[in-house]
PDB file of C-alpha atoms in Angstrom:
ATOM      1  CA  UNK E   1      -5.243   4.603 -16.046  1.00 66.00           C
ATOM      2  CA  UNK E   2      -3.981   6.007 -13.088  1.00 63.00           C
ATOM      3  CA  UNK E   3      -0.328   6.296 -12.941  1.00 90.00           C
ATOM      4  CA  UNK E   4       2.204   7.397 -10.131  1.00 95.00           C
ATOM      5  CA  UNK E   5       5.655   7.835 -11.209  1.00 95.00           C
ATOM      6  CA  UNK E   6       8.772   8.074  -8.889  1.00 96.00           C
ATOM      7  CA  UNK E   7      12.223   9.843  -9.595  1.00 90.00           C
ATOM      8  CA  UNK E   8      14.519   6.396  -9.271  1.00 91.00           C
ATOM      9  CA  UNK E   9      14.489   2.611  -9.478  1.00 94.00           C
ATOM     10  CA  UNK E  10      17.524   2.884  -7.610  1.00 96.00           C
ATOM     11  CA  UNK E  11      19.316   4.937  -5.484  1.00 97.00           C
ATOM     12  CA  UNK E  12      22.857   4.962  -3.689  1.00 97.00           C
ATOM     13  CA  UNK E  13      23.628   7.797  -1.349  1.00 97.00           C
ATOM     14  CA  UNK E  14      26.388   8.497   1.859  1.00 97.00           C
ATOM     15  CA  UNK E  15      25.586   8.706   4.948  1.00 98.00           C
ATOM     16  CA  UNK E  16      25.130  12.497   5.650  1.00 97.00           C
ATOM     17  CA  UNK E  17      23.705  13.766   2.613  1.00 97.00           C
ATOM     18  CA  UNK E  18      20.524  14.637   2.082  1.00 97.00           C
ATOM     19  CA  UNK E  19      18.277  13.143  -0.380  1.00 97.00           C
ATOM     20  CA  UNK E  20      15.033  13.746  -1.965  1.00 97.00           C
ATOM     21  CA  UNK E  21      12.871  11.232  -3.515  1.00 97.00           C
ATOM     22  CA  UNK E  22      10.195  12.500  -6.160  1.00 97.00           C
ATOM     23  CA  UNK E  23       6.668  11.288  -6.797  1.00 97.00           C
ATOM     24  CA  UNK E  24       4.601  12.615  -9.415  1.00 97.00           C
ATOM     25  CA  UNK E  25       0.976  11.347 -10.278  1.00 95.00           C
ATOM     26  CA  UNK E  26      -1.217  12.234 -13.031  1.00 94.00           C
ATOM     27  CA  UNK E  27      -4.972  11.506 -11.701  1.00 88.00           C
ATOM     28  CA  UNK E  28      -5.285  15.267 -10.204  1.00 89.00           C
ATOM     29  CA  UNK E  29      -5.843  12.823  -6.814  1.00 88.00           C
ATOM     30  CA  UNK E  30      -5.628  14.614  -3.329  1.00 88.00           C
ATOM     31  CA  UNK E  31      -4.113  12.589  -1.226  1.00 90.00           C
ATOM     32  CA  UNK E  32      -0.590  11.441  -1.708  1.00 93.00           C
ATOM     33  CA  UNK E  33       1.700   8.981   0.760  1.00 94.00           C
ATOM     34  CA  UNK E  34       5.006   8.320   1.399  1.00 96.00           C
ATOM     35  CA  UNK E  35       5.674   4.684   2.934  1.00 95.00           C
ATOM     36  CA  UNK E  36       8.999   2.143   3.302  1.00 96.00           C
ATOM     37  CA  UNK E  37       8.942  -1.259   2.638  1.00 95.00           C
ATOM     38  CA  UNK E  38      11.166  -3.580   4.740  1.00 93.00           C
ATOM     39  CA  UNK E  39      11.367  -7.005   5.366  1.00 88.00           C
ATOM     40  CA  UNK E  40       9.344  -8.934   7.838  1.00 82.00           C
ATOM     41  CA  UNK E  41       7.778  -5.237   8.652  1.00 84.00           C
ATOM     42  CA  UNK E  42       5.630  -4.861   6.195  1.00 84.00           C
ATOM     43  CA  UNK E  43       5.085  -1.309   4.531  1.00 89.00           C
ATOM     44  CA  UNK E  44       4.915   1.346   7.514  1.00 90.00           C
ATOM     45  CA  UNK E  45       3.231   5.372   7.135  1.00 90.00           C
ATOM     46  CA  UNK E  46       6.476   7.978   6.950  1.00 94.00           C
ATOM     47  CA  UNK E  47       3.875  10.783   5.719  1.00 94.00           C
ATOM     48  CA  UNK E  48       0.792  11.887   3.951  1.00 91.00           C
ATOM     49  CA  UNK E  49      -0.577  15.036   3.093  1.00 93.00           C
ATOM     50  CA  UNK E  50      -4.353  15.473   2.015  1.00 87.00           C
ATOM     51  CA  UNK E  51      -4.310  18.262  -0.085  1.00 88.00           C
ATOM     52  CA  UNK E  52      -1.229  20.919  -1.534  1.00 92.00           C
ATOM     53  CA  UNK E  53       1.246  22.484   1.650  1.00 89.00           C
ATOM     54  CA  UNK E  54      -0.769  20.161   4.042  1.00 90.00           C
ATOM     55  CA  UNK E  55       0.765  17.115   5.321  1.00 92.00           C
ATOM     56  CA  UNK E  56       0.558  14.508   8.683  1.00 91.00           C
ATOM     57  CA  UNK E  57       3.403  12.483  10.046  1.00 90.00           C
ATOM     58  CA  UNK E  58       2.327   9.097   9.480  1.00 89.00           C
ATOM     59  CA  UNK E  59       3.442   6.342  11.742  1.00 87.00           C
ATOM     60  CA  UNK E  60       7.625   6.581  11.416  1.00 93.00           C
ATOM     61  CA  UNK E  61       8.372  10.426  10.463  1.00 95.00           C
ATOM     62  CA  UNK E  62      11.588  10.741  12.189  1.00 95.00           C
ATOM     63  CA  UNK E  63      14.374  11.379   9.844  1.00 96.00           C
ATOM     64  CA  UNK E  64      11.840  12.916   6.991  1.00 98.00           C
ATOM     65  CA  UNK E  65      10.396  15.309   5.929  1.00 97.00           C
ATOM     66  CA  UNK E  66       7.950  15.977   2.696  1.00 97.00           C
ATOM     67  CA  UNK E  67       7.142  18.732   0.366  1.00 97.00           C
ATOM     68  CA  UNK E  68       3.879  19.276  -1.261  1.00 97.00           C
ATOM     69  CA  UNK E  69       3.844  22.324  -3.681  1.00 96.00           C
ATOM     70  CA  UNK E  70       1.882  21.272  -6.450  1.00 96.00           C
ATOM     71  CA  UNK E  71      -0.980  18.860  -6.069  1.00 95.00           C
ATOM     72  CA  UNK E  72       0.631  15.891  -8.399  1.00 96.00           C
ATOM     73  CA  UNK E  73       4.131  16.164  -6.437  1.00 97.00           C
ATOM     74  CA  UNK E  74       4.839  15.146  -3.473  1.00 97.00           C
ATOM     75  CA  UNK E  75       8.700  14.830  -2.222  1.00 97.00           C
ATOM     76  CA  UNK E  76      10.213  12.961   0.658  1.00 98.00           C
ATOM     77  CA  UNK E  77      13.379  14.555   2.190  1.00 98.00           C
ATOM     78  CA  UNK E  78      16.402  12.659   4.136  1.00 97.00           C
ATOM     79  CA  UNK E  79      17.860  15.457   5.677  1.00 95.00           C
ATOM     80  CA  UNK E  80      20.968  13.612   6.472  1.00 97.00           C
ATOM     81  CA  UNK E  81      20.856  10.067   5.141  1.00 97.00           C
ATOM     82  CA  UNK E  82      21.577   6.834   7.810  1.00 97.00           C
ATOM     83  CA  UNK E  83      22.045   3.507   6.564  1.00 97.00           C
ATOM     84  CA  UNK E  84      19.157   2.636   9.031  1.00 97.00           C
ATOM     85  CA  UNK E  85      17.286   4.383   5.882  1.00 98.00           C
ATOM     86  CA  UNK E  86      17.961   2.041   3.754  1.00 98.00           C
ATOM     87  CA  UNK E  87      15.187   0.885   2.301  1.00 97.00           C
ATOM     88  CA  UNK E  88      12.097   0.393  -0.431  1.00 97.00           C
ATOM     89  CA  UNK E  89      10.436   3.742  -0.779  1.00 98.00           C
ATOM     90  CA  UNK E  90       6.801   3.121  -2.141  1.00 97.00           C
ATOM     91  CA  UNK E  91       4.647   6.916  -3.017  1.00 97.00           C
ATOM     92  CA  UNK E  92       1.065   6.486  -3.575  1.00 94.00           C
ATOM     93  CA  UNK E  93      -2.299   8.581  -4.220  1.00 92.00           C
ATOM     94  CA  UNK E  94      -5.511   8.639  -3.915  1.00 87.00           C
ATOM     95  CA  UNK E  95      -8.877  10.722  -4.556  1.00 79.00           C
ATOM     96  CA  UNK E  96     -10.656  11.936  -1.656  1.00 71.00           C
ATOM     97  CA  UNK E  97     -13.493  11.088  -3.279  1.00 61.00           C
ATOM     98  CA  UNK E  98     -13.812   7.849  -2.684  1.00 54.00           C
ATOM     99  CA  UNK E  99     -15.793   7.960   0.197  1.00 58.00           C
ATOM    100  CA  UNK E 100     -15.049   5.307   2.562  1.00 51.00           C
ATOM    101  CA  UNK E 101     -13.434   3.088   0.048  1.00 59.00           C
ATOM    102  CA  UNK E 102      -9.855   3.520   0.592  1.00 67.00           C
ATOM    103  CA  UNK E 103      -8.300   2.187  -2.866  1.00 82.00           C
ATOM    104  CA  UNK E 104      -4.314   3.646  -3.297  1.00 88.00           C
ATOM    105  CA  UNK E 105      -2.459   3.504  -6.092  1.00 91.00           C
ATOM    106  CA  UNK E 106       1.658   2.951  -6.100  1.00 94.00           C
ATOM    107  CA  UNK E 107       4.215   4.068  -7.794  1.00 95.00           C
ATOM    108  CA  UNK E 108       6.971   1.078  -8.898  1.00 94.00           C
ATOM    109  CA  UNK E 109       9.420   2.322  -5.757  1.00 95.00           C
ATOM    110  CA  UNK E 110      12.738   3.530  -5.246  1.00 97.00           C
ATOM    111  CA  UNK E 111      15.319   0.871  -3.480  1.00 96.00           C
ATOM    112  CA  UNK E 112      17.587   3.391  -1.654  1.00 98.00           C
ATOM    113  CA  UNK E 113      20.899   2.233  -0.135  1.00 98.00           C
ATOM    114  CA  UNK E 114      23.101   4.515   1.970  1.00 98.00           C
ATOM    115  CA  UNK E 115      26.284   3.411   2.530  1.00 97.00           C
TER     116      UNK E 115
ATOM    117  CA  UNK F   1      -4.069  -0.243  14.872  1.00 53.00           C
ATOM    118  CA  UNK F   2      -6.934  -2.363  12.809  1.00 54.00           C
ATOM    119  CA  UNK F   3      -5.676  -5.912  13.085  1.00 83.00           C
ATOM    120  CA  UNK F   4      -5.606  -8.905  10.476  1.00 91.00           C
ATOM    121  CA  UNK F   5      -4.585 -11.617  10.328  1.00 92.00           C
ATOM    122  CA  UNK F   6      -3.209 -13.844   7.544  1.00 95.00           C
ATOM    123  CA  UNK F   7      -1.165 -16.732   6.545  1.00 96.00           C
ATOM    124  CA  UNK F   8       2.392 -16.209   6.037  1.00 94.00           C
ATOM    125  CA  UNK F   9       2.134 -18.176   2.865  1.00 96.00           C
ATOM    126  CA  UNK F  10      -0.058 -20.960   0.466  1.00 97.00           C
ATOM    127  CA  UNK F  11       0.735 -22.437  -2.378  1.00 97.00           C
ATOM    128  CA  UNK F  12      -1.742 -23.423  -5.579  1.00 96.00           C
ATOM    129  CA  UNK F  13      -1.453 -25.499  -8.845  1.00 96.00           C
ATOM    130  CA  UNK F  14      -2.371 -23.234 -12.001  1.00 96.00           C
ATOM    131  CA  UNK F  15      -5.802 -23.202 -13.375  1.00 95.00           C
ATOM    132  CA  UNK F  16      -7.444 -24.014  -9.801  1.00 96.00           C
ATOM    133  CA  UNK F  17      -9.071 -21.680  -7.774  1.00 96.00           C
ATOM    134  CA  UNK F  18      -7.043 -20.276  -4.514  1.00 97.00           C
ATOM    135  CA  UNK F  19      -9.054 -19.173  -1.691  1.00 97.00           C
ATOM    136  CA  UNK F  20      -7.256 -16.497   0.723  1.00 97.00           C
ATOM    137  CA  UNK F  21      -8.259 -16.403   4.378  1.00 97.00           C
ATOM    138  CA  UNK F  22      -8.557 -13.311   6.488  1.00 96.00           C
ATOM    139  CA  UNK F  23      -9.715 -13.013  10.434  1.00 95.00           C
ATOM    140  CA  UNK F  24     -10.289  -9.310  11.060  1.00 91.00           C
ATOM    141  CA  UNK F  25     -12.380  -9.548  14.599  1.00 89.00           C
ATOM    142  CA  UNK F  26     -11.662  -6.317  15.881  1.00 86.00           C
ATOM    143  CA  UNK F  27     -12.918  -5.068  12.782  1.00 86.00           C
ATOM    144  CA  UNK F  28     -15.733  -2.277  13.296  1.00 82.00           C
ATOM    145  CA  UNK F  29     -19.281  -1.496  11.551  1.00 79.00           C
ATOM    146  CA  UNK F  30     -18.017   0.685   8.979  1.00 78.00           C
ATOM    147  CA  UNK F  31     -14.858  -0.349   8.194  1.00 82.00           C
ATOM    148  CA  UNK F  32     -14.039  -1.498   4.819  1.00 86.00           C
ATOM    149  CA  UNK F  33     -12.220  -4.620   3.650  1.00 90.00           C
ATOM    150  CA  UNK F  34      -9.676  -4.378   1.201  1.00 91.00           C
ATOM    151  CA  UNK F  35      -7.348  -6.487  -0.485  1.00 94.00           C
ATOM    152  CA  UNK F  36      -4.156  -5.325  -2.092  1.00 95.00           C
ATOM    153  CA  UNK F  37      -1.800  -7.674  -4.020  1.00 96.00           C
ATOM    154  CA  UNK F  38       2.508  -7.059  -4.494  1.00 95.00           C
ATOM    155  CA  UNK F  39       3.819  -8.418  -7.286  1.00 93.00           C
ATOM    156  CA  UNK F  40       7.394  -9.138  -7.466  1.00 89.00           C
ATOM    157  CA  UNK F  41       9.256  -5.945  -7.864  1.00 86.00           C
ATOM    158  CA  UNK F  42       6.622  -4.049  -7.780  1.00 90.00           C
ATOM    159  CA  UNK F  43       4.244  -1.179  -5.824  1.00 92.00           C
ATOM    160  CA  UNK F  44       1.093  -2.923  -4.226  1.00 93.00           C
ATOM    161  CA  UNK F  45      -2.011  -2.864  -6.746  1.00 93.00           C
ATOM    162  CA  UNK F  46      -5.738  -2.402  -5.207  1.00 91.00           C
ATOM    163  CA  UNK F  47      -7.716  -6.120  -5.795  1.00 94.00           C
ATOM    164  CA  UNK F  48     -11.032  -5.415  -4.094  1.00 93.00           C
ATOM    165  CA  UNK F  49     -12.640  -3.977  -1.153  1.00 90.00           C
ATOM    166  CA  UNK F  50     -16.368  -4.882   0.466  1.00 90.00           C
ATOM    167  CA  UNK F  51     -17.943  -3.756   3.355  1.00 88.00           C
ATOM    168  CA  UNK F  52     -20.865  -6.458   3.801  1.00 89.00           C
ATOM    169  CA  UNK F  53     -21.730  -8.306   0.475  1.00 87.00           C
ATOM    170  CA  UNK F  54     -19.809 -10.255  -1.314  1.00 91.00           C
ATOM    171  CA  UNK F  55     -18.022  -8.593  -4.175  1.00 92.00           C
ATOM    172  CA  UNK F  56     -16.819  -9.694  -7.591  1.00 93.00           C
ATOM    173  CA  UNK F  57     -14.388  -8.173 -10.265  1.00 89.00           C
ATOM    174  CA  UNK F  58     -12.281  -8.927 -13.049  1.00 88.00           C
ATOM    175  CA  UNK F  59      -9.464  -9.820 -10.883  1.00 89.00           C
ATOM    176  CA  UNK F  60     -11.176 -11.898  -7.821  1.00 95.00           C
ATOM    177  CA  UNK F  61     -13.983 -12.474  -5.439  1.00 96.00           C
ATOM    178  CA  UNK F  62     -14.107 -11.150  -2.011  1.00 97.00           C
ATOM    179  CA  UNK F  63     -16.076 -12.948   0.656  1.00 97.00           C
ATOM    180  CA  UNK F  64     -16.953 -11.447   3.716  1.00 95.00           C
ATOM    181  CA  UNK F  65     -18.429 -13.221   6.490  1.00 95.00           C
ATOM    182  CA  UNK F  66     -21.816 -12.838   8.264  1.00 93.00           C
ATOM    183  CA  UNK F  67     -20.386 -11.513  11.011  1.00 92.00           C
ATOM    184  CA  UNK F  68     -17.752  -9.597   8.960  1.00 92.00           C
ATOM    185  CA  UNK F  69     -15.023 -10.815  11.417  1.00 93.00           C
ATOM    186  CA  UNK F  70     -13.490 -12.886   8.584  1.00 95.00           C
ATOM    187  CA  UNK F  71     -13.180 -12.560   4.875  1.00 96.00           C
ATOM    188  CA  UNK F  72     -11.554 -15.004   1.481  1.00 97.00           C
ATOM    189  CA  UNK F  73     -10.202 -13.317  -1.281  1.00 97.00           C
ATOM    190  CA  UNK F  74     -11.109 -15.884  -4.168  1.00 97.00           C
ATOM    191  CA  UNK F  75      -9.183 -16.108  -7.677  1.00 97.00           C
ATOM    192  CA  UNK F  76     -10.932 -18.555  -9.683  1.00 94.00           C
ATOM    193  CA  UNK F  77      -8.339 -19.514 -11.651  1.00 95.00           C
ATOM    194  CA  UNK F  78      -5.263 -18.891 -10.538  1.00 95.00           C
ATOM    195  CA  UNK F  79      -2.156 -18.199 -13.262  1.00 96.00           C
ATOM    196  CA  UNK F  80       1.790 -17.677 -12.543  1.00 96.00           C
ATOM    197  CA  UNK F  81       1.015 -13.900 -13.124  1.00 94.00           C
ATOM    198  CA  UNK F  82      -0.851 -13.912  -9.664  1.00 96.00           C
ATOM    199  CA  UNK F  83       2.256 -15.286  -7.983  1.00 97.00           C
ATOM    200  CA  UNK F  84       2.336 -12.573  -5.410  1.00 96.00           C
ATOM    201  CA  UNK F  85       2.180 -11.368  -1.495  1.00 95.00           C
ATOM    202  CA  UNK F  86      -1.515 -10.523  -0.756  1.00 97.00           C
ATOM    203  CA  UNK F  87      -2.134  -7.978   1.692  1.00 95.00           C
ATOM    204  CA  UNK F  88      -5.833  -8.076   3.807  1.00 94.00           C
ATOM    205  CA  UNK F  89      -6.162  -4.240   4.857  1.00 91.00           C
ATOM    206  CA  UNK F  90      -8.743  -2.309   7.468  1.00 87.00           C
ATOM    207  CA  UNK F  91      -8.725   1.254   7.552  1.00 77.00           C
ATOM    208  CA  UNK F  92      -7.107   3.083  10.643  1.00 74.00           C
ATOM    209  CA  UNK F  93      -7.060   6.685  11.762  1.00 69.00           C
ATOM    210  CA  UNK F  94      -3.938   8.582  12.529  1.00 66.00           C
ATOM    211  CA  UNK F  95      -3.191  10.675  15.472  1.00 66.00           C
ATOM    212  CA  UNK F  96      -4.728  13.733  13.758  1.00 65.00           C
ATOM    213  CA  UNK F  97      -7.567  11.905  12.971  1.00 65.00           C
ATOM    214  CA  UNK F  98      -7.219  11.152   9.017  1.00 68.00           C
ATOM    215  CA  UNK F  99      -7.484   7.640   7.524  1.00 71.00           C
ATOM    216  CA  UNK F 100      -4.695   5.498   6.531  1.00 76.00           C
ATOM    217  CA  UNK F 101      -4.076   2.132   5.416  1.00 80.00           C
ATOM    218  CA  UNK F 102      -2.055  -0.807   7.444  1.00 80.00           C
ATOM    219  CA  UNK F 103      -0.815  -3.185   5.569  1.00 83.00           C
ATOM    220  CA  UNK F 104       0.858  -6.384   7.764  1.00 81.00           C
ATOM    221  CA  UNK F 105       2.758  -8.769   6.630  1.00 84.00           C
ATOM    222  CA  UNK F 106       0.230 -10.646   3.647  1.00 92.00           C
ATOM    223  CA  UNK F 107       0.403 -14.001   2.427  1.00 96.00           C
ATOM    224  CA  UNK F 108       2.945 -14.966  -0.016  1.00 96.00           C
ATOM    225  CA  UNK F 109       1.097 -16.833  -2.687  1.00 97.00           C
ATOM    226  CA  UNK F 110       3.324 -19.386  -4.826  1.00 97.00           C
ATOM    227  CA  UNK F 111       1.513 -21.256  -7.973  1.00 97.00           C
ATOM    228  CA  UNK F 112       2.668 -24.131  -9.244  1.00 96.00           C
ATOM    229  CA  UNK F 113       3.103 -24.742 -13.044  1.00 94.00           C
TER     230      UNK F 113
END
């Protein structure tokens, strides 16, 4: 089975800092994504990158950044933390090879609160 | 972005079937259908996707209409472990031209004991 880990369950940082959150999947997959979960918005695009040291802003970038070194990590940066970025962090991958089919797999998430 | 609409929520008694609407008119000729379910506390997890035919799997049914501007996710028989929000999901394209997912708000599926 495919499975996509993340760093935390739960995270608590200060406003100002900066913070990286860690996703790690085991399925050699391609792509990898970065979204944030809130309520009544649904899960929203920060990032994505298709392939190691490439990436595309997704729909909401501002305030991240991401990191793609290896092909099974893929990192999401706060450079400096707002509590508007509190939030559920969901990482997920995916082959490219699945031709037009577009089935993701999630990691379990990491609720961050900045205070 | 690819549009779909669902309702906000339904509720089912266990052991009967639950049928989950989705209009998706602006949907175009290649796009995919897929259906992605959130459990409580949990990442999404991929239920199904179809294109034209209807599609079955261990976990549901997909129907897709004739005219593919509508589709029902189908669990046959539905258990307290499928208590979930259900997301109905088209394929977009970013500004730079790659594919993404949009996931809207789903419908938050209750079952009954």
């Amino acid at each position: 089975d495919v499975k996509v880990t993340q760093s935390s369950r739960y995270l608590v940082k200060r406003t100002g800092e900066k913070v990286f959150l860690e996703c790690v999947q085991d399925m050699d997959h391609e792509n990898m994504f970065w979204y944030r979960q809130d309520p009544g918005l649904g899960l929203r695009l920060i990032y994505f990158s298709y392939d190691v040291k490439m990436k595309e802003k997704g729909d909401i970038p501002e305030g991240y950044s991401v990191s793609r070194e290896k092909k099974e990590r893929f990192s999401l940066i706060l450079e400096s933390a707002s509590t508007n970025q509190t939030s559920m962090y969901l990482c997920a991958s995916r082959t490219s090879g699945a031709g037009r089919s577009y089935e993701q797999y999630f990691g379990p998430g990491t609720r961050l609160t900045v205070t | 972005d690819a549009k779909t609409t669902q309702p906000n929520s339904m509720e089912s008694n266990e052991e009967e079937p639950v049928h989950l609407p989705c209009n998706h008119s602006t949907i175009s000729g290649t796009d995919y259908i897929h259906w992605y379910r959130q459990l409580p506390s949990q990442g999404p997890e991929y239920v199904i996707h179809g294109l034209t035919s209807n599609v079955n799997n261990r976990m549901a049914s997909l129907a897709i209409a004739e005219d593919r501007k509508s589709s029902t996710l189908i669990l046959h028989r539905a258990t307290l472990r499928d208590a979930a929000v259900y997301y109905c999901i088209l394929r977009d394209v970013t500004q730079g031209g790659s594919e993404k997912l949009v996931f809207g708000k789903g419908t938050k599926l209750t079952v009954n004991p």
